[in-house]
DNA sequence: TCCGAATCTGTACGGCGTACAATTTGTACC
DNA sequence: GGTACAAATTGTACGCCGTACAGATTCGGA
């Protein structure tokens, strides 16, 4: 007692210097994910990428799932907080920026999108993104609680869109241009037997477009309409 | 030539009688999924469950992924087509039934929800569900193309809600009662550091409720509002 | 100086999906 | 009725996987 040991959080630990860091491990994992797909992201694969024995990673992360959770959360966190907080810009525009940014960052790493959908969005960066969305909606004039309601419906919509779009992508390689993906999807739906799936086949153009940015924005506008139009306010009390 | 062999599709194949069927394999897989979680659903595990060598399954399905795809599609298909088509009932009510039913069927098998989100919804039953949704919206008075637009926004919302809710569940065991899950989630959010996540901590009650049926319905109403309110019609042309 | 904690490595275990080569079982044709 | 051949199942094997465990090594602190 009385010894002036530093706070244990910052004190240098005994033992050999660490060769790696959480950052380089996550970076290696993301590289593998992008270049060789979700199945290539293994503890052994990451270790090989880093020139290290597989077990070395277990001093940085308790298990493989923790590596993947961290990877996804970092990806969520790469947003432009300043632009979202700029009260000089119309709030709908800022909501679009947040939504489009999150969607784009995840779809740029198709394997990561699948990971996002399999685990709760409860990492520090995910929570911060939520804070920014709620704050943005509150600035737009919504009461604090209403802002949280609206924010969550938006998050549900964004998650759904990411799920829909990521399901079409090969997690082993970067996404082809959007127009190309839409065209492929359109061809697939148009080729369905029209006697069994008449509306789907006839609506192939529309359906195919829903994995694209244009329809994502359009749907986002409709959801925002539903959340802000006059009738909606009175029904808010029907929340559970 | 001239021999009266039956159509090759129905002709009995040579070789020993098949001891299994796609049905029993999928059923065994679902049983494992529910009782022991996603990781327990392995080719070897299913085969053991059926008292058969692992490789026996490969005459019924080309690989493990095909088993899982089939499993999810069957689950999607277990809806009440007649109730959805009953034009005597208000269309909003029927949309709710379709959405709530799909959500409930998938969340009843938490592991299956994760599978749904990882692959395109392009199985025969998924396509039929789409047909029914589109038809329902068309009966509600929407033009055919508008019905497809609206149907897809609804599907995105439903997918997002399933993703949000399934992420909280332990895929190894049945979901606890909803109230219990919401309470646990509320406690988690309320315990966050209020200095860093003020709005999230303050809105814990609201946020927690979003994994529940009540908020699912409320959000669904808002999305339907956005898709049908007067301003929306004029903006439809902004679709990509 | 030496204790003990923190790294990292080597090895090993039990699991996985599935390819390959028998073996068995049935149909179809001579 | 015999026989060729296709289909179903099994046994075995390969190369992966996550990670537990037991050293060996390296450092900070007393």
Coordinates of C-alpha atoms (C1' of nucleotides) in Angstrom, one line a residue:
Chain A
X1 CA 0.0 0.0 0.0
X2 CA 1.1 3.5 -0.6
X3 CA 3.3 2.4 -3.5
X4 CA 3.0 4.8 -6.5
X5 CA 2.2 2.2 -9.1
X6 CA 0.6 3.7 -12.2
X7 CA -3.0 3.0 -13.1
X8 CA -3.0 -0.6 -14.2
X9 CA -4.6 0.4 -17.5
X10 CA -1.6 2.4 -18.7
X11 CA 1.2 0.6 -17.0
X12 CA 3.6 -1.3 -19.2
X13 CA 3.1 -4.9 -18.9
X14 CA 5.9 -7.4 -18.1
X15 CA 6.9 -9.9 -20.7
X16 CA 8.3 -9.6 -24.2
X17 CA 7.1 -6.7 -26.4
X18 CA 4.0 -7.4 -28.3
X19 CA 4.7 -8.0 -32.0
X20 CA 1.1 -7.3 -33.1
X21 CA -1.8 -5.1 -32.2
X22 CA -5.5 -5.3 -32.4
X23 CA -5.3 -2.9 -35.3
X24 CA -3.0 -5.0 -37.5
X25 CA -5.0 -8.1 -36.7
X26 CA -8.3 -6.5 -37.7
X27 CA -6.6 -5.1 -40.8
X28 CA -5.3 -8.5 -41.8
X29 CA -8.7 -10.0 -41.3
X30 CA -10.4 -7.4 -43.4
X31 CA -7.8 -7.9 -46.2
X32 CA -8.5 -11.6 -46.2
X33 CA -12.2 -11.0 -46.1
X34 CA -12.0 -8.8 -49.2
X35 CA -9.6 -10.8 -51.2
X36 CA -10.6 -14.4 -50.4
X37 CA -14.0 -14.3 -48.8
X38 CA -15.6 -15.0 -45.5
X39 CA -14.3 -18.6 -45.3
X40 CA -10.7 -17.5 -45.6
X41 CA -11.0 -15.4 -42.5
X42 CA -9.7 -17.9 -40.0
X43 CA -7.4 -17.6 -37.0
X44 CA -4.9 -19.6 -38.9
X45 CA -5.2 -17.6 -42.0
X46 CA -4.8 -14.3 -40.2
X47 CA -1.8 -15.6 -38.4
X48 CA -0.2 -16.7 -41.6
X49 CA -0.9 -13.3 -43.1
X50 CA 1.0 -11.8 -40.2
X51 CA 3.8 -14.3 -40.1
X52 CA 3.0 -15.6 -36.7
X53 CA 1.8 -18.7 -35.0
X54 CA -2.0 -19.0 -34.9
X55 CA -2.1 -19.0 -31.1
X56 CA -0.3 -15.7 -30.9
X57 CA -3.7 -14.0 -31.7
X58 CA -5.2 -15.2 -28.5
X59 CA -3.4 -12.6 -26.4
X60 CA -5.2 -9.9 -28.4
X61 CA -8.7 -11.3 -28.7
X62 CA -10.3 -14.0 -26.7
X63 CA -11.7 -15.8 -29.7
X64 CA -12.4 -15.5 -33.4
X65 CA -15.8 -14.0 -32.9
X66 CA -14.3 -11.1 -31.0
X67 CA -12.0 -10.3 -34.0
X68 CA -15.0 -10.2 -36.3
X69 CA -17.1 -8.1 -34.0
X70 CA -14.3 -5.6 -33.7
X71 CA -13.9 -5.6 -37.5
X72 CA -17.5 -4.8 -38.1
X73 CA -17.6 -2.1 -35.4
X74 CA -14.6 -0.3 -36.9
X75 CA -16.2 -0.4 -40.3
X76 CA -19.4 1.2 -38.8
X77 CA -17.3 3.8 -37.1
X78 CA -15.7 5.2 -40.3
X79 CA -18.2 7.9 -40.8
X80 CA -17.8 11.6 -41.1
X81 CA -19.1 12.8 -37.7
X82 CA -18.6 16.4 -38.5
X83 CA -20.6 16.4 -41.7
X84 CA -23.5 14.7 -39.8
X85 CA -23.4 17.3 -37.1
X86 CA -23.3 20.3 -39.4
X87 CA -26.6 22.0 -38.5
X88 CA -26.3 24.2 -41.5
X89 CA -27.4 21.5 -43.8
X90 CA -31.0 20.2 -44.2
X91 CA -31.6 17.3 -41.9
X92 CA -33.1 15.0 -44.5
X93 CA -29.9 15.4 -46.5
X94 CA -27.8 14.5 -43.4
X95 CA -30.0 11.4 -42.7
X96 CA -29.4 10.3 -46.3
X97 CA -25.7 10.8 -45.9
X98 CA -25.6 8.7 -42.7
X99 CA -27.7 6.0 -44.3
X100 CA -26.0 5.9 -47.6
X101 CA -22.6 6.0 -46.0
X102 CA -23.2 3.1 -43.7
X103 CA -24.7 1.1 -46.5
X104 CA -21.8 1.9 -48.8
X105 CA -19.1 1.1 -46.3
X106 CA -20.5 -2.3 -45.6
X107 CA -21.3 -3.2 -49.1
X108 CA -17.7 -2.3 -50.0
X109 CA -16.8 -5.3 -48.0
X110 CA -19.5 -7.9 -48.9
X111 CA -18.3 -10.4 -46.3
X112 CA -18.5 -7.8 -43.6
X113 CA -22.2 -7.1 -44.3
X114 CA -23.0 -10.7 -43.5
X115 CA -21.2 -10.4 -40.3
X116 CA -23.1 -7.3 -39.3
X117 CA -26.3 -9.1 -39.7
X118 CA -25.4 -12.0 -37.5
X119 CA -24.6 -10.1 -34.3
X120 CA -26.1 -7.3 -32.3
X121 CA -25.0 -3.8 -33.3
X122 CA -23.7 -3.0 -29.8
X123 CA -20.1 -2.1 -30.4
X124 CA -18.9 1.3 -29.3
X125 CA -18.9 2.7 -32.8
X126 CA -22.3 1.3 -33.5
X127 CA -23.6 3.0 -30.4
X128 CA -21.9 6.3 -31.4
X129 CA -23.6 6.1 -34.8
X130 CA -26.9 5.7 -33.1
X131 CA -26.2 8.7 -30.9
X132 CA -25.5 10.8 -34.0
X133 CA -28.6 9.7 -35.7
X134 CA -30.8 10.5 -32.7
X135 CA -29.2 13.8 -32.2
X136 CA -29.7 14.6 -35.9
X137 CA -33.4 13.8 -35.7
X138 CA -33.7 15.8 -32.5
X139 CA -32.2 18.8 -34.2
X140 CA -34.7 18.4 -37.0
X141 CA -37.3 19.3 -34.4
X142 CA -38.5 15.9 -33.2
X143 CA -39.0 15.4 -29.5
X144 CA -36.2 13.3 -27.9
X145 CA -38.3 10.2 -27.6
X146 CA -39.8 10.6 -31.0
X147 CA -36.3 11.0 -32.4
X148 CA -35.3 7.6 -30.9
X149 CA -38.4 6.0 -32.4
X150 CA -37.7 7.4 -35.8
X151 CA -34.1 6.6 -35.6
X152 CA -34.8 3.0 -34.9
X153 CA -37.3 2.6 -37.7
X154 CA -34.6 4.0 -40.0
X155 CA -32.0 1.6 -38.6
X156 CA -34.4 -1.3 -39.3
X157 CA -34.9 -0.1 -42.9
X158 CA -31.1 0.4 -43.4
X159 CA -30.4 -3.1 -42.0
X160 CA -33.0 -4.6 -44.3
X161 CA -31.5 -3.0 -47.3
X162 CA -28.0 -4.1 -46.4
X163 CA -29.3 -7.7 -45.9
X164 CA -31.1 -7.6 -49.3
X165 CA -28.2 -6.3 -51.2
X166 CA -25.4 -8.2 -49.4
X167 CA -27.2 -11.5 -50.1
X168 CA -26.6 -11.0 -53.8
X169 CA -22.9 -10.4 -53.5
X170 CA -20.0 -12.8 -53.7
X171 CA -18.2 -12.3 -50.4
X172 CA -15.0 -13.3 -51.9
X173 CA -14.6 -10.4 -54.3
X174 CA -15.5 -6.7 -54.5
X175 CA -19.0 -5.9 -55.7
X176 CA -19.4 -5.3 -59.4
X177 CA -20.7 -2.0 -60.6
X178 CA -24.3 -1.4 -59.5
X179 CA -25.7 -1.3 -62.9
X180 CA -24.2 -4.7 -63.7
X181 CA -25.6 -6.2 -60.5
X182 CA -29.1 -4.8 -61.2
X183 CA -29.0 -6.1 -64.8
X184 CA -28.1 -9.6 -63.7
X185 CA -30.8 -9.6 -61.1
X186 CA -33.3 -8.3 -63.6
X187 CA -32.5 -11.1 -66.0
X188 CA -32.9 -13.6 -63.2
X189 CA -36.4 -12.4 -62.3
X190 CA -37.5 -11.9 -65.8
X191 CA -36.6 -15.5 -66.6
X192 CA -39.0 -16.9 -64.0
X193 CA -42.0 -18.9 -65.2
X194 CA -44.7 -16.3 -65.7
X195 CA -47.5 -18.7 -65.0
X196 CA -46.3 -19.4 -61.5
X197 CA -44.8 -16.0 -60.6
X198 CA -46.6 -13.5 -62.9
X199 CA -46.2 -10.4 -60.8
X200 CA -42.6 -11.1 -60.0
X201 CA -41.7 -11.7 -63.7
X202 CA -43.6 -8.7 -64.8
X203 CA -42.1 -6.5 -62.2
X204 CA -38.5 -7.7 -62.8
X205 CA -37.3 -4.2 -63.6
X206 CA -38.7 -2.8 -60.4
X207 CA -37.6 -5.7 -58.2
X208 CA -34.1 -5.7 -59.6
X209 CA -33.6 -2.0 -59.0
X210 CA -34.1 -2.6 -55.2
X211 CA -30.6 -3.6 -54.8
X212 CA -29.5 -0.2 -56.0
X213 CA -28.8 3.2 -54.5
X214 CA -31.7 4.9 -56.3
X215 CA -34.4 2.7 -54.8
X216 CA -32.6 2.7 -51.4
X217 CA -33.0 6.5 -51.4
X218 CA -36.5 6.3 -52.6
X219 CA -37.5 3.9 -49.9
X220 CA -35.7 6.0 -47.3
X221 CA -37.8 9.0 -48.3
X222 CA -41.0 7.0 -48.0
X223 CA -40.0 5.8 -44.5
X224 CA -39.2 9.4 -43.5
X225 CA -42.5 10.5 -44.9
X226 CA -44.3 7.9 -42.8
X227 CA -42.4 9.0 -39.8
X228 CA -43.1 12.7 -40.2
X229 CA -46.5 13.1 -41.9
X230 CA -49.3 14.6 -39.9
X231 CA -51.3 11.5 -39.1
X232 CA -48.3 9.8 -37.8
X233 CA -47.9 12.0 -34.8
X234 CA -51.2 11.0 -33.4
X235 CA -50.5 7.3 -33.7
X236 CA -47.2 7.6 -31.8
X237 CA -48.9 6.6 -28.6
X238 CA -49.6 3.2 -30.1
X239 CA -46.0 2.4 -29.4
X240 CA -45.9 -0.6 -27.2
Chain B
X1 CA -37.4 -47.3 -79.7
X2 CA -41.1 -47.5 -79.2
X3 CA -40.7 -48.9 -75.8
X4 CA -43.2 -47.4 -73.4
X5 CA -40.7 -46.2 -70.8
X6 CA -42.2 -43.6 -68.5
X7 CA -41.2 -40.0 -68.4
X8 CA -37.7 -39.9 -67.0
X9 CA -38.9 -37.5 -64.3
X10 CA -41.2 -40.1 -62.7
X11 CA -39.5 -43.3 -63.7
X12 CA -38.2 -45.3 -60.8
X13 CA -34.5 -45.2 -60.7
X14 CA -32.3 -48.2 -60.6
X15 CA -30.3 -49.0 -57.5
X16 CA -31.3 -49.6 -53.9
X17 CA -34.3 -47.9 -52.5
X18 CA -33.5 -44.5 -50.9
X19 CA -33.8 -44.7 -47.2
X20 CA -34.1 -41.0 -46.7
X21 CA -35.8 -38.0 -48.4
X22 CA -35.2 -34.3 -48.7
X23 CA -38.0 -33.9 -46.1
X24 CA -36.5 -36.0 -43.4
X25 CA -33.1 -34.4 -43.9
X26 CA -34.4 -30.9 -43.6
X27 CA -36.5 -31.9 -40.6
X28 CA -33.5 -33.3 -38.9
X29 CA -31.5 -30.2 -39.7
X30 CA -34.2 -28.0 -38.2
X31 CA -34.4 -30.2 -35.1
X32 CA -30.6 -29.8 -34.6
X33 CA -30.8 -26.1 -35.3
X34 CA -33.4 -25.6 -32.7
X35 CA -32.0 -27.8 -30.1
X36 CA -28.3 -27.4 -30.3
X37 CA -27.7 -24.2 -32.4
X38 CA -26.3 -23.3 -35.8
X39 CA -23.0 -24.9 -35.2
X40 CA -24.6 -28.2 -34.5
X41 CA -26.1 -28.3 -38.0
X42 CA -23.4 -30.2 -39.7
X43 CA -23.6 -32.9 -42.4
X44 CA -22.1 -35.3 -39.9
X45 CA -24.6 -34.2 -37.2
X46 CA -27.6 -34.6 -39.5
X47 CA -26.4 -38.0 -40.6
X48 CA -25.9 -39.1 -37.1
X49 CA -29.4 -37.9 -36.2
X50 CA -30.7 -40.1 -39.0
X51 CA -28.5 -43.1 -38.3
X52 CA -26.7 -42.9 -41.6
X53 CA -23.2 -42.3 -42.9
X54 CA -22.4 -38.6 -43.6
X55 CA -21.9 -39.1 -47.3
X56 CA -25.4 -40.6 -47.7
X57 CA -26.8 -37.1 -47.7
X58 CA -24.9 -36.1 -50.9
X59 CA -27.4 -38.0 -53.1
X60 CA -30.2 -35.7 -51.8
X61 CA -28.3 -32.4 -51.7
X62 CA -25.2 -31.3 -53.5
X63 CA -23.7 -29.7 -50.4
X64 CA -24.5 -28.4 -47.0
X65 CA -25.5 -24.9 -48.2
X66 CA -28.3 -26.5 -50.3
X67 CA -29.7 -28.2 -47.2
X68 CA -29.8 -24.8 -45.4
X69 CA -31.3 -23.0 -48.3
X70 CA -34.1 -25.5 -48.6
X71 CA -34.7 -25.4 -44.8
X72 CA -35.1 -21.6 -44.9
X73 CA -37.3 -21.7 -48.0
X74 CA -39.6 -24.3 -46.4
X75 CA -39.9 -22.1 -43.3
X76 CA -40.9 -19.1 -45.4
X77 CA -43.5 -21.2 -47.2
X78 CA -45.4 -22.1 -44.1
X79 CA -47.9 -19.3 -44.4
X80 CA -51.6 -19.4 -44.7
X81 CA -52.2 -18.5 -48.4
X82 CA -55.9 -18.6 -48.1
X83 CA -56.1 -16.0 -45.3
X84 CA -53.8 -13.7 -47.2
X85 CA -56.0 -14.0 -50.3
X86 CA -59.3 -13.4 -48.5
X87 CA -60.4 -10.2 -50.1
X88 CA -63.1 -9.8 -47.5
X89 CA -60.6 -8.6 -45.0
X90 CA -59.0 -5.1 -44.9
X91 CA -55.8 -5.1 -46.8
X92 CA -53.7 -3.5 -44.1
X93 CA -54.7 -6.3 -41.8
X94 CA -53.6 -8.9 -44.3
X95 CA -50.3 -7.1 -44.8
X96 CA -49.8 -7.3 -41.0
X97 CA -50.6 -10.9 -41.0
X98 CA -48.1 -11.7 -43.7
X99 CA -45.4 -9.6 -42.1
X100 CA -46.0 -10.8 -38.6
X101 CA -46.3 -14.4 -39.7
X102 CA -43.0 -14.4 -41.6
X103 CA -41.3 -12.7 -38.7
X104 CA -42.7 -15.1 -36.1
X105 CA -41.9 -18.2 -38.1
X106 CA -38.3 -17.2 -38.5
X107 CA -37.8 -16.0 -34.9
X108 CA -39.3 -19.2 -33.7
X109 CA -36.1 -20.8 -35.1
X110 CA -33.4 -18.2 -34.2
X111 CA -30.7 -20.0 -36.1
X112 CA -32.8 -20.0 -39.2
X113 CA -33.2 -16.3 -39.2
X114 CA -29.5 -15.9 -39.4
X115 CA -29.5 -18.2 -42.4
X116 CA -32.2 -16.2 -44.2
X117 CA -30.1 -13.1 -43.9
X118 CA -27.1 -14.6 -45.5
X119 CA -28.5 -15.8 -48.8
X120 CA -30.8 -14.3 -51.4
X121 CA -34.5 -14.9 -50.9
X122 CA -34.9 -16.7 -54.2
X123 CA -36.3 -20.1 -53.3
X124 CA -39.7 -21.1 -54.7
X125 CA -41.6 -20.5 -51.5
X126 CA -39.9 -17.0 -51.1
X127 CA -41.0 -16.1 -54.6
X128 CA -44.5 -17.3 -53.9
X129 CA -44.7 -15.2 -50.8
X130 CA -43.6 -12.2 -52.9
X131 CA -46.4 -13.0 -55.4
X132 CA -48.9 -13.0 -52.6
X133 CA -47.7 -9.8 -51.2
X134 CA -47.8 -8.0 -54.6
X135 CA -51.2 -9.4 -55.3
X136 CA -52.5 -8.3 -52.0
X137 CA -51.3 -4.7 -52.5
X138 CA -52.7 -4.7 -56.0
X139 CA -56.1 -5.7 -54.6
X140 CA -55.7 -2.8 -52.2
X141 CA -56.0 -0.5 -55.2
X142 CA -52.3 0.1 -56.0
X143 CA -51.3 0.0 -59.7
X144 CA -49.3 -3.2 -60.4
X145 CA -46.0 -1.5 -60.6
X146 CA -46.6 0.6 -57.5
X147 CA -47.6 -2.6 -55.7
X148 CA -44.3 -4.1 -56.5
X149 CA -42.5 -1.0 -55.2
X150 CA -44.5 -1.0 -52.0
X151 CA -44.0 -4.7 -51.6
X152 CA -40.3 -4.4 -51.8
X153 CA -40.0 -1.6 -49.3
X154 CA -42.1 -3.7 -47.0
X155 CA -39.8 -6.7 -47.5
X156 CA -36.8 -4.5 -46.7
X157 CA -38.4 -3.4 -43.5
X158 CA -39.4 -6.9 -42.5
X159 CA -35.9 -8.2 -43.2
X160 CA -34.4 -5.4 -41.1
X161 CA -36.6 -6.2 -38.2
X162 CA -35.8 -9.9 -38.4
X163 CA -32.1 -9.0 -38.5
X164 CA -32.4 -6.7 -35.5
X165 CA -34.3 -9.2 -33.4
X166 CA -32.5 -12.4 -34.4
X167 CA -29.1 -10.8 -33.5
X168 CA -30.2 -10.7 -29.9
X169 CA -31.2 -14.4 -29.8
X170 CA -29.1 -17.4 -28.8
X171 CA -29.5 -19.6 -31.8
X172 CA -29.0 -22.7 -29.7
X173 CA -32.2 -22.4 -27.8
X174 CA -35.8 -21.2 -28.3
X175 CA -36.4 -17.5 -27.8
X176 CA -37.4 -16.5 -24.3
X177 CA -40.7 -14.6 -23.9
X178 CA -40.7 -11.3 -25.6
X179 CA -41.1 -9.2 -22.4
X180 CA -38.1 -10.9 -20.9
X181 CA -36.0 -10.2 -23.9
X182 CA -37.0 -6.6 -24.0
X183 CA -36.3 -6.2 -20.3
X184 CA -32.8 -7.6 -20.7
X185 CA -32.1 -5.3 -23.6
X186 CA -33.5 -2.3 -21.7
X187 CA -31.2 -3.0 -18.8
X188 CA -28.2 -3.3 -21.2
X189 CA -28.9 0.1 -22.8
X190 CA -29.8 1.8 -19.6
X191 CA -26.4 0.7 -18.1
X192 CA -24.4 2.5 -20.8
X193 CA -22.3 5.4 -19.7
X194 CA -24.6 8.4 -20.0
X195 CA -21.8 10.8 -20.7
X196 CA -20.8 9.0 -23.9
X197 CA -24.2 7.8 -25.1
X198 CA -26.7 10.1 -23.5
X199 CA -29.6 9.7 -25.9
X200 CA -29.2 5.9 -26.1
X201 CA -29.1 5.6 -22.3
X202 CA -32.1 8.0 -21.9
X203 CA -34.0 6.2 -24.7
X204 CA -33.3 2.7 -23.4
X205 CA -37.0 2.0 -22.9
X206 CA -37.8 2.9 -26.5
X207 CA -34.8 1.2 -28.0
X208 CA -35.4 -2.0 -26.1
X209 CA -39.0 -2.2 -27.3
X210 CA -37.8 -2.3 -30.9
X211 CA -37.2 -6.0 -30.7
X212 CA -40.8 -6.5 -29.9
X213 CA -44.0 -7.1 -31.8
X214 CA -45.6 -3.8 -30.8
X215 CA -42.9 -1.7 -32.3
X216 CA -42.7 -3.9 -35.3
X217 CA -46.3 -3.3 -36.0
X218 CA -46.0 0.4 -35.3
X219 CA -43.0 0.7 -37.7
X220 CA -44.9 -1.3 -40.3
X221 CA -47.8 1.2 -40.0
X222 CA -45.4 4.1 -40.5
X223 CA -43.9 2.5 -43.6
X224 CA -47.4 1.8 -45.0
X225 CA -48.2 5.5 -44.3
X226 CA -45.2 6.6 -46.1
X227 CA -46.0 4.4 -49.1
X228 CA -49.6 5.5 -49.4
X229 CA -49.8 9.1 -48.2
X230 CA -50.7 11.6 -50.9
X231 CA -47.3 13.2 -51.4
X232 CA -45.8 9.9 -52.0
X233 CA -47.6 9.2 -55.3
X234 CA -46.0 12.2 -57.0
X235 CA -42.5 11.2 -56.0
X236 CA -42.8 7.7 -57.3
X237 CA -41.2 8.8 -60.5
X238 CA -38.0 9.4 -58.7
X239 CA -37.6 5.7 -58.6
X240 CA -34.3 4.9 -60.3
Chain C
dT1 C1' 19.0 -10.6 -8.4
dC2 C1' 15.3 -13.0 -8.9
dC3 C1' 10.0 -13.6 -9.0
dG4 C1' 6.2 -13.7 -11.7
dA5 C1' 3.4 -12.1 -15.4
dA6 C1' 2.9 -11.6 -20.2
dT7 C1' 4.1 -13.3 -25.0
dC8 C1' 4.9 -16.4 -28.3
dT9 C1' 5.6 -21.3 -30.2
dG10 C1' 4.9 -26.4 -30.8
dT11 C1' 1.9 -29.9 -30.4
dA12 C1' -2.3 -32.0 -30.2
dC13 C1' -7.4 -33.0 -30.0
dG14 C1' -11.8 -33.3 -31.8
dG15 C1' -14.5 -31.5 -35.2
dC16 C1' -15.7 -30.1 -40.0
dG17 C1' -17.0 -30.6 -45.5
dT18 C1' -16.5 -33.6 -48.9
dA19 C1' -13.6 -36.3 -52.6
dC20 C1' -12.8 -41.1 -53.9
dA21 C1' -13.2 -45.9 -54.3
dA22 C1' -15.5 -50.0 -53.1
dT23 C1' -19.9 -52.5 -52.2
dT24 C1' -24.6 -53.4 -52.5
dT25 C1' -29.1 -53.1 -54.7
dG26 C1' -32.2 -52.5 -57.9
dT27 C1' -34.0 -51.6 -63.1
dA28 C1' -33.9 -52.5 -68.0
dC29 C1' -32.7 -55.1 -71.8
dC30 C1' -30.9 -59.3 -74.3
Chain D
dG1 C1' -33.1 -65.7 -66.7
dG2 C1' -28.9 -63.7 -67.0
dT3 C1' -26.3 -59.6 -67.4
dA4 C1' -25.0 -54.9 -67.9
dC5 C1' -25.4 -50.7 -65.7
dA6 C1' -27.1 -46.9 -62.8
dA7 C1' -28.0 -45.5 -58.2
dA8 C1' -27.5 -45.5 -53.1
dT9 C1' -24.7 -46.1 -49.3
dT10 C1' -20.4 -47.0 -46.8
dG11 C1' -15.4 -46.7 -45.3
dT12 C1' -11.5 -44.2 -45.6
dA13 C1' -8.9 -40.2 -46.1
dC14 C1' -7.3 -35.3 -46.9
dG15 C1' -6.8 -30.8 -45.5
dC16 C1' -8.9 -27.6 -43.1
dC17 C1' -10.8 -25.4 -38.6
dG18 C1' -10.8 -23.3 -33.5
dT19 C1' -8.4 -23.6 -29.6
dA20 C1' -6.6 -26.0 -25.2
dC21 C1' -2.2 -27.0 -23.0
dA22 C1' 2.5 -27.0 -21.9
dG23 C1' 7.0 -25.1 -22.5
dA24 C1' 10.4 -21.4 -23.7
dT25 C1' 11.5 -16.7 -23.7
dT26 C1' 11.4 -11.9 -22.3
dC27 C1' 10.7 -8.3 -19.7
dG28 C1' 9.0 -5.0 -15.3
dG29 C1' 9.1 -4.4 -10.4
dA30 C1' 10.4 -5.6 -5.7

